[in-house]
Structures are given as structure tokens and as C-alpha cells.
Amino acid sequence: MHGYPVLRPCMTVLLAAVACTSLLSPQTGVLATQTLSTRTNENVVQCDGGRETENEKCCIFYDVRDDLQANLFNGGKCDDESREALRMMFHDAISYSTTDNGSFSGGGADGSIVEHAEIEALYPENAGLDDMAFEQRAIAQKYSVPLHFAGAIGLSNCAGAPRLHFFAGRNVASQPAPDGLVPAPFHSVDQILARMGDAGFSPEEVVTLLASHSIGTQHHVDPTIDGMPLDSTPEEFDTQFFLDIALKGTYFPGNGSNRGEAMPSSPNQLRIQSDNDLARDPRTSCIWKSYINNQEKMNRDFVAVMRKLSTLGQDMSKLIDCSDVIPTPKPLPQSRNSAVLPPGKTIDDIETPVRAKAPSRRSANLSDLGRPISLCGT
């Protein structure tokens, strides 16, 4: 989730001899397991159409959901509209700083990118979000709902995705967020970790947010190949992205090297420079590789970090949990349950050391190496 018209979007500094773990303790401020609440029979509210929720104030969101799916997401497809809605969640929320510099430092997940689209849509990092911002403004004005609901609905259209949290009741009034707070595809790992750290996110969480790029396409890094995906399965929220980016690059698609572009391993993909660098940096490569063929961990961590992102800068005591209105996404097709090495590629093409016992190093399917595969263990 960077300042480019793609989507897809966490990490902790690793000491040399320390192995990656699935989740860290709450005291670290890193990732903690988050699950959606379990509905009990005592607090079920009946909404129109026979639908249910735990809070009657959430019933209206079923109508909003129907409107979004029919009129914004093309009948519930995992396409550019769903991608842009998810990307906009990130760009809205991350325009926020904890540094007191004497001026307004952003309201976090306050919907300012929609309310002040005439201003924020002109920021370079928000290129390509103007249409989505104005479309969502019409819906927000009709129902008084935040854009983060649309992002959660959009992601639910993609097979393999987790079901995100949604909290209603935030103040709809906002100020325009400052320019320059969204990481760009050409930023260095140091710049990205510093900017994200200023907003309260650890290195692990930065990598986890990039799971959103598993459904991403690009439009502005190289306009000559508009719509080029960031991995080989752009309509599925899966771990293939983390494998594809870890593979050694071989050539540039399109018109050659552009600012913010790295060399991918396939002519049918565009690789973001910052994705490429985060996959290889010693501070973040371990958590990056830990997601390959570990859909459960990736989804669990993504739910946790998106909960944090979507409530950044908000007073949780004033919000209502309407997560039960978010649809449950379809599972991945059985044939896509494992990340797969492209034809002609082997484990040796992954550019960081892999610790895995393989029956054959020329295996084309990483599930043969075990799920999840051990890439950073001691």
C-alpha cells in the first residue's frame, strides 16, 4: 500500500540469531491474534430481509452493503473497484503522524480522503483514487457511512481473503490530511519503516499490510502496461504474492525500468521497488518468507493489522462493532491452496536462504516442502 494506484498492503527488527515467530506477545505492540466476535442467541437483532446483527444500529449497513455490491463493486467482483476501495483505506488512515510538529498531523482513519477529495486526490501518492473517492462520497452522503466499510466489503469479494472488522460511529467531520505521509513505491526500506513507525506500525505489520498487494494491479508506475498485476493471481488473496516477489528478477515488462519499479521474475507482472526491497532486507525478509504457503497466518495477521489501521486515530470507546455485517469471503479454489513456483523456477531462485527439507529441489509446488515451510528457523 504505497503511493501508487495499486493495492495490496507489517514487521519487527530481527536480531541475527532470533527465529521468526508466528505472533509476538501483546507487550511488544506487534501482532496479536484478532478474531471476529461470536454471535450468541441472546443478543441477536433481526434486521429487514431476515438478516441478523448483534446491534440494531448496524442494520442500516446491510442496505449499504447491498448498494455497494450492486453499484460500486459490479455485483460483488474482485476487480479494480474492490482493489481501489482497499487501497483507499490505507491512504486515508496512514496520512497520520504521532510526531508533534506544531501543525495538524492527520486524523487517521477519519475518511478525509473522501470528504476532502478535491484536495487529497491531487496529492501525488493518491494518483488514481479520485474516481473512487467521489463515488464513495456519494454513498457516504446517502448513508453517513465511513469509507472503511467499503474497503472491508470490497476485500470480501476476493477468494481467500479474511473477513475484516468494521467499526461504525466515528465523527464524519474531518480536516484534509497533510500531503506526503503515504509511502511511495520508490522509497527506501529505511524511509518506509521510519514513516510507518511514526504512525505506530512495526516492521512486521508493514509486511503484513502488503498482503493487500496479493490482489493488486498497477496503473501509474508504468502506464504502458496499465493494469499489470503484482503477482500471478491478482483475483485471489493468497500467499503467491510473497513467493513471486521473493524470486530473482530477470527482466522488465513494459517500457523498461521506471521510478519505483524493480525487475520481476515474470513478463506478466510488475514488481514494486519497495516490495522487492522489503522482501530482501534483513529486518523484514524473515516475516516476508514466513507467509509463503501459510495462508492461515497471513490472514490472521492481516485481520489484526487492518483492525489497527481502520481505527487509527479514533476513540474506540465511541465506536460500534458492526463486523458481523461484513460478508464471509469465499475460500480459495482447492487447486490454489498452495503457492506454486513458476515453470522453470526452483527453490534456489528465492533470493534469501531457505531452510526446508525438500524431496526434490526442482519441485514446482512449495506444498511439497511442507506447510508452512520453514524459512527463518534456527
PDB file of N, CA, C and O in Angstrom, residues 122-160:
ATOM      1  N   LEU A 122      -5.530  15.130  -5.241  1.00  0.00           N
ATOM      2  CA  LEU A 122      -4.492  15.761  -6.049  1.00  0.00           C
ATOM      3  C   LEU A 122      -3.089  15.456  -5.543  1.00  0.00           C
ATOM      4  O   LEU A 122      -2.109  15.764  -6.230  1.00  0.00           O
ATOM      5  N   TYR A 123      -2.985  14.867  -4.348  1.00  0.00           N
ATOM      6  CA  TYR A 123      -1.663  14.511  -3.846  1.00  0.00           C
ATOM      7  C   TYR A 123      -1.054  13.438  -4.758  1.00  0.00           C
ATOM      8  O   TYR A 123      -1.759  12.505  -5.174  1.00  0.00           O
ATOM      9  N   PRO A 124       0.215  13.529  -5.079  1.00  0.00           N
ATOM     10  CA  PRO A 124       0.835  12.533  -5.977  1.00  0.00           C
ATOM     11  C   PRO A 124       0.656  11.097  -5.509  1.00  0.00           C
ATOM     12  O   PRO A 124       0.433  10.195  -6.326  1.00  0.00           O
ATOM     13  N   GLU A 125       0.723  10.866  -4.194  1.00  0.00           N
ATOM     14  CA  GLU A 125       0.608   9.493  -3.691  1.00  0.00           C
ATOM     15  C   GLU A 125      -0.800   8.924  -3.850  1.00  0.00           C
ATOM     16  O   GLU A 125      -1.001   7.704  -3.747  1.00  0.00           O
ATOM     17  N   ASN A 126      -1.789   9.778  -4.098  1.00  0.00           N
ATOM     18  CA  ASN A 126      -3.167   9.327  -4.260  1.00  0.00           C
ATOM     19  C   ASN A 126      -3.605   9.259  -5.722  1.00  0.00           C
ATOM     20  O   ASN A 126      -4.799   9.190  -6.020  1.00  0.00           O
ATOM     21  N   ALA A 127      -2.634   9.253  -6.624  1.00  0.00           N
ATOM     22  CA  ALA A 127      -2.958   9.192  -8.053  1.00  0.00           C
ATOM     23  C   ALA A 127      -3.830   7.981  -8.350  1.00  0.00           C
ATOM     24  O   ALA A 127      -3.562   6.875  -7.889  1.00  0.00           O
ATOM     25  N   GLY A 128      -4.902   8.203  -9.088  1.00  0.00           N
ATOM     26  CA  GLY A 128      -5.794   7.123  -9.473  1.00  0.00           C
ATOM     27  C   GLY A 128      -6.933   6.861  -8.513  1.00  0.00           C
ATOM     28  O   GLY A 128      -7.794   6.020  -8.799  1.00  0.00           O
ATOM     29  N   LEU A 129      -6.984   7.585  -7.391  1.00  0.00           N
ATOM     30  CA  LEU A 129      -8.049   7.348  -6.416  1.00  0.00           C
ATOM     31  C   LEU A 129      -9.171   8.379  -6.509  1.00  0.00           C
ATOM     32  O   LEU A 129     -10.131   8.312  -5.734  1.00  0.00           O
ATOM     33  N   ASP A 130      -9.059   9.313  -7.435  1.00  0.00           N
ATOM     34  CA  ASP A 130     -10.052  10.384  -7.481  1.00  0.00           C
ATOM     35  C   ASP A 130     -11.454   9.864  -7.786  1.00  0.00           C
ATOM     36  O   ASP A 130     -12.436  10.248  -7.122  1.00  0.00           O
ATOM     37  N   ASP A 131     -11.590   8.986  -8.780  1.00  0.00           N
ATOM     38  CA  ASP A 131     -12.920   8.465  -9.121  1.00  0.00           C
ATOM     39  C   ASP A 131     -13.533   7.715  -7.951  1.00  0.00           C
ATOM     40  O   ASP A 131     -14.712   7.904  -7.617  1.00  0.00           O
ATOM     41  N   MET A 132     -12.738   6.853  -7.309  1.00  0.00           N
ATOM     42  CA  MET A 132     -13.254   6.090  -6.169  1.00  0.00           C
ATOM     43  C   MET A 132     -13.637   7.013  -5.024  1.00  0.00           C
ATOM     44  O   MET A 132     -14.651   6.804  -4.343  1.00  0.00           O
ATOM     45  N   ALA A 133     -12.851   8.059  -4.791  1.00  0.00           N
ATOM     46  CA  ALA A 133     -13.156   8.990  -3.704  1.00  0.00           C
ATOM     47  C   ALA A 133     -14.502   9.671  -3.921  1.00  0.00           C
ATOM     48  O   ALA A 133     -15.319   9.776  -2.997  1.00  0.00           O
ATOM     49  N   PHE A 134     -14.764  10.130  -5.140  1.00  0.00           N
ATOM     50  CA  PHE A 134     -16.030  10.819  -5.404  1.00  0.00           C
ATOM     51  C   PHE A 134     -17.209   9.839  -5.429  1.00  0.00           C
ATOM     52  O   PHE A 134     -18.315  10.178  -5.003  1.00  0.00           O
ATOM     53  N   GLU A 135     -16.988   8.625  -5.913  1.00  0.00           N
ATOM     54  CA  GLU A 135     -18.053   7.617  -5.891  1.00  0.00           C
ATOM     55  C   GLU A 135     -18.419   7.264  -4.452  1.00  0.00           C
ATOM     56  O   GLU A 135     -19.602   7.139  -4.108  1.00  0.00           O
ATOM     57  N   GLN A 136     -17.401   7.113  -3.606  1.00  0.00           N
ATOM     58  CA  GLN A 136     -17.686   6.790  -2.210  1.00  0.00           C
ATOM     59  C   GLN A 136     -18.290   7.973  -1.468  1.00  0.00           C
ATOM     60  O   GLN A 136     -19.063   7.785  -0.526  1.00  0.00           O
ATOM     61  N   ARG A 137     -17.961   9.175  -1.892  1.00  0.00           N
ATOM     62  CA  ARG A 137     -18.567  10.338  -1.234  1.00  0.00           C
ATOM     63  C   ARG A 137     -20.079  10.333  -1.424  1.00  0.00           C
ATOM     64  O   ARG A 137     -20.835  10.624  -0.487  1.00  0.00           O
ATOM     65  N   ALA A 138     -20.534   9.985  -2.610  1.00  0.00           N
ATOM     66  CA  ALA A 138     -21.975   9.934  -2.861  1.00  0.00           C
ATOM     67  C   ALA A 138     -22.648   8.919  -1.939  1.00  0.00           C
ATOM     68  O   ALA A 138     -23.742   9.172  -1.402  1.00  0.00           O
ATOM     69  N   ILE A 139     -22.004   7.772  -1.739  1.00  0.00           N
ATOM     70  CA  ILE A 139     -22.569   6.754  -0.854  1.00  0.00           C
ATOM     71  C   ILE A 139     -22.498   7.213   0.591  1.00  0.00           C
ATOM     72  O   ILE A 139     -23.443   7.034   1.370  1.00  0.00           O
ATOM     73  N   ALA A 140     -21.361   7.844   0.965  1.00  0.00           N
ATOM     74  CA  ALA A 140     -21.209   8.326   2.340  1.00  0.00           C
ATOM     75  C   ALA A 140     -22.266   9.383   2.668  1.00  0.00           C
ATOM     76  O   ALA A 140     -22.822   9.403   3.776  1.00  0.00           O
ATOM     77  N   GLN A 141     -22.555  10.244   1.724  1.00  0.00           N
ATOM     78  CA  GLN A 141     -23.563  11.278   1.963  1.00  0.00           C
ATOM     79  C   GLN A 141     -24.964  10.695   2.035  1.00  0.00           C
ATOM     80  O   GLN A 141     -25.822  11.188   2.767  1.00  0.00           O
ATOM     81  N   LYS A 142     -25.191   9.620   1.293  1.00  0.00           N
ATOM     82  CA  LYS A 142     -26.508   8.989   1.280  1.00  0.00           C
ATOM     83  C   LYS A 142     -26.795   8.269   2.589  1.00  0.00           C
ATOM     84  O   LYS A 142     -27.910   8.323   3.117  1.00  0.00           O
ATOM     85  N   TYR A 143     -25.758   7.589   3.133  1.00  0.00           N
ATOM     86  CA  TYR A 143     -25.975   6.758   4.321  1.00  0.00           C
ATOM     87  C   TYR A 143     -25.211   7.229   5.557  1.00  0.00           C
ATOM     88  O   TYR A 143     -25.391   6.657   6.638  1.00  0.00           O
ATOM     89  N   SER A 144     -24.328   8.214   5.410  1.00  0.00           N
ATOM     90  CA  SER A 144     -23.462   8.658   6.505  1.00  0.00           C
ATOM     91  C   SER A 144     -22.605   7.503   7.027  1.00  0.00           C
ATOM     92  O   SER A 144     -22.585   7.184   8.216  1.00  0.00           O
ATOM     93  N   VAL A 145     -21.884   6.857   6.105  1.00  0.00           N
ATOM     94  CA  VAL A 145     -21.019   5.743   6.477  1.00  0.00           C
ATOM     95  C   VAL A 145     -19.581   6.058   6.083  1.00  0.00           C
ATOM     96  O   VAL A 145     -19.330   6.770   5.112  1.00  0.00           O
ATOM     97  N   PRO A 146     -18.605   5.533   6.826  1.00  0.00           N
ATOM     98  CA  PRO A 146     -17.203   5.783   6.507  1.00  0.00           C
ATOM     99  C   PRO A 146     -16.707   4.904   5.364  1.00  0.00           C
ATOM    100  O   PRO A 146     -17.254   3.828   5.096  1.00  0.00           O
ATOM    101  N   LEU A 147     -15.659   5.361   4.700  1.00  0.00           N
ATOM    102  CA  LEU A 147     -15.110   4.619   3.572  1.00  0.00           C
ATOM    103  C   LEU A 147     -14.539   3.272   3.986  1.00  0.00           C
ATOM    104  O   LEU A 147     -14.399   2.363   3.165  1.00  0.00           O
ATOM    105  N   HIS A 148     -14.195   3.099   5.264  1.00  0.00           N
ATOM    106  CA  HIS A 148     -13.578   1.846   5.695  1.00  0.00           C
ATOM    107  C   HIS A 148     -14.559   0.675   5.631  1.00  0.00           C
ATOM    108  O   HIS A 148     -14.142  -0.482   5.553  1.00  0.00           O
ATOM    109  N   PHE A 149     -15.835   0.960   5.614  1.00  0.00           N
ATOM    110  CA  PHE A 149     -16.822  -0.091   5.397  1.00  0.00           C
ATOM    111  C   PHE A 149     -16.728  -0.602   3.966  1.00  0.00           C
ATOM    112  O   PHE A 149     -16.724  -1.804   3.708  1.00  0.00           O
ATOM    113  N   ALA A 150     -16.594   0.317   3.001  1.00  0.00           N
ATOM    114  CA  ALA A 150     -16.487  -0.085   1.597  1.00  0.00           C
ATOM    115  C   ALA A 150     -15.235  -0.916   1.360  1.00  0.00           C
ATOM    116  O   ALA A 150     -15.252  -1.877   0.587  1.00  0.00           O
ATOM    117  N   GLY A 151     -14.134  -0.566   2.017  1.00  0.00           N
ATOM    118  CA  GLY A 151     -12.911  -1.340   1.856  1.00  0.00           C
ATOM    119  C   GLY A 151     -13.061  -2.761   2.339  1.00  0.00           C
ATOM    120  O   GLY A 151     -12.586  -3.713   1.691  1.00  0.00           O
ATOM    121  N   ALA A 152     -13.734  -2.941   3.471  1.00  0.00           N
ATOM    122  CA  ALA A 152     -13.949  -4.284   4.007  1.00  0.00           C
ATOM    123  C   ALA A 152     -14.877  -5.098   3.110  1.00  0.00           C
ATOM    124  O   ALA A 152     -14.659  -6.294   2.906  1.00  0.00           O
ATOM    125  N   ILE A 153     -15.891  -4.440   2.554  1.00  0.00           N
ATOM    126  CA  ILE A 153     -16.789  -5.129   1.630  1.00  0.00           C
ATOM    127  C   ILE A 153     -16.054  -5.496   0.349  1.00  0.00           C
ATOM    128  O   ILE A 153     -16.180  -6.611  -0.175  1.00  0.00           O
ATOM    129  N   GLY A 154     -15.263  -4.569  -0.173  1.00  0.00           N
ATOM    130  CA  GLY A 154     -14.519  -4.842  -1.399  1.00  0.00           C
ATOM    131  C   GLY A 154     -13.596  -6.041  -1.248  1.00  0.00           C
ATOM    132  O   GLY A 154     -13.534  -6.905  -2.133  1.00  0.00           O
ATOM    133  N   LEU A 155     -12.871  -6.117  -0.141  1.00  0.00           N
ATOM    134  CA  LEU A 155     -11.969  -7.252   0.069  1.00  0.00           C
ATOM    135  C   LEU A 155     -12.733  -8.561   0.172  1.00  0.00           C
ATOM    136  O   LEU A 155     -12.245  -9.607  -0.283  1.00  0.00           O
ATOM    137  N   SER A 156     -13.937  -8.530   0.715  1.00  0.00           N
ATOM    138  CA  SER A 156     -14.710  -9.761   0.874  1.00  0.00           C
ATOM    139  C   SER A 156     -15.079 -10.385  -0.467  1.00  0.00           C
ATOM    140  O   SER A 156     -15.482 -11.552  -0.517  1.00  0.00           O
ATOM    141  N   ASN A 157     -14.924  -9.641  -1.557  1.00  0.00           N
ATOM    142  CA  ASN A 157     -15.230 -10.177  -2.884  1.00  0.00           C
ATOM    143  C   ASN A 157     -14.100 -11.031  -3.450  1.00  0.00           C
ATOM    144  O   ASN A 157     -14.268 -11.642  -4.509  1.00  0.00           O
ATOM    145  N   CYS A 158     -12.970 -11.052  -2.770  1.00  0.00           N
ATOM    146  CA  CYS A 158     -11.791 -11.756  -3.272  1.00  0.00           C
ATOM    147  C   CYS A 158     -11.619 -13.091  -2.556  1.00  0.00           C
ATOM    148  O   CYS A 158     -11.552 -13.139  -1.316  1.00  0.00           O
ATOM    149  N   ALA A 159     -11.557 -14.161  -3.324  1.00  0.00           N
ATOM    150  CA  ALA A 159     -11.415 -15.509  -2.758  1.00  0.00           C
ATOM    151  C   ALA A 159     -10.154 -15.597  -1.919  1.00  0.00           C
ATOM    152  O   ALA A 159      -9.104 -15.079  -2.287  1.00  0.00           O
ATOM    153  N   GLY A 160     -10.273 -16.262  -0.778  1.00  0.00           N
ATOM    154  CA  GLY A 160      -9.141 -16.472   0.106  1.00  0.00           C
ATOM    155  C   GLY A 160      -8.938 -15.392   1.140  1.00  0.00           C
ATOM    156  O   GLY A 160      -8.155 -15.563   2.078  1.00  0.00           O
TER     157      GLY A 160
END
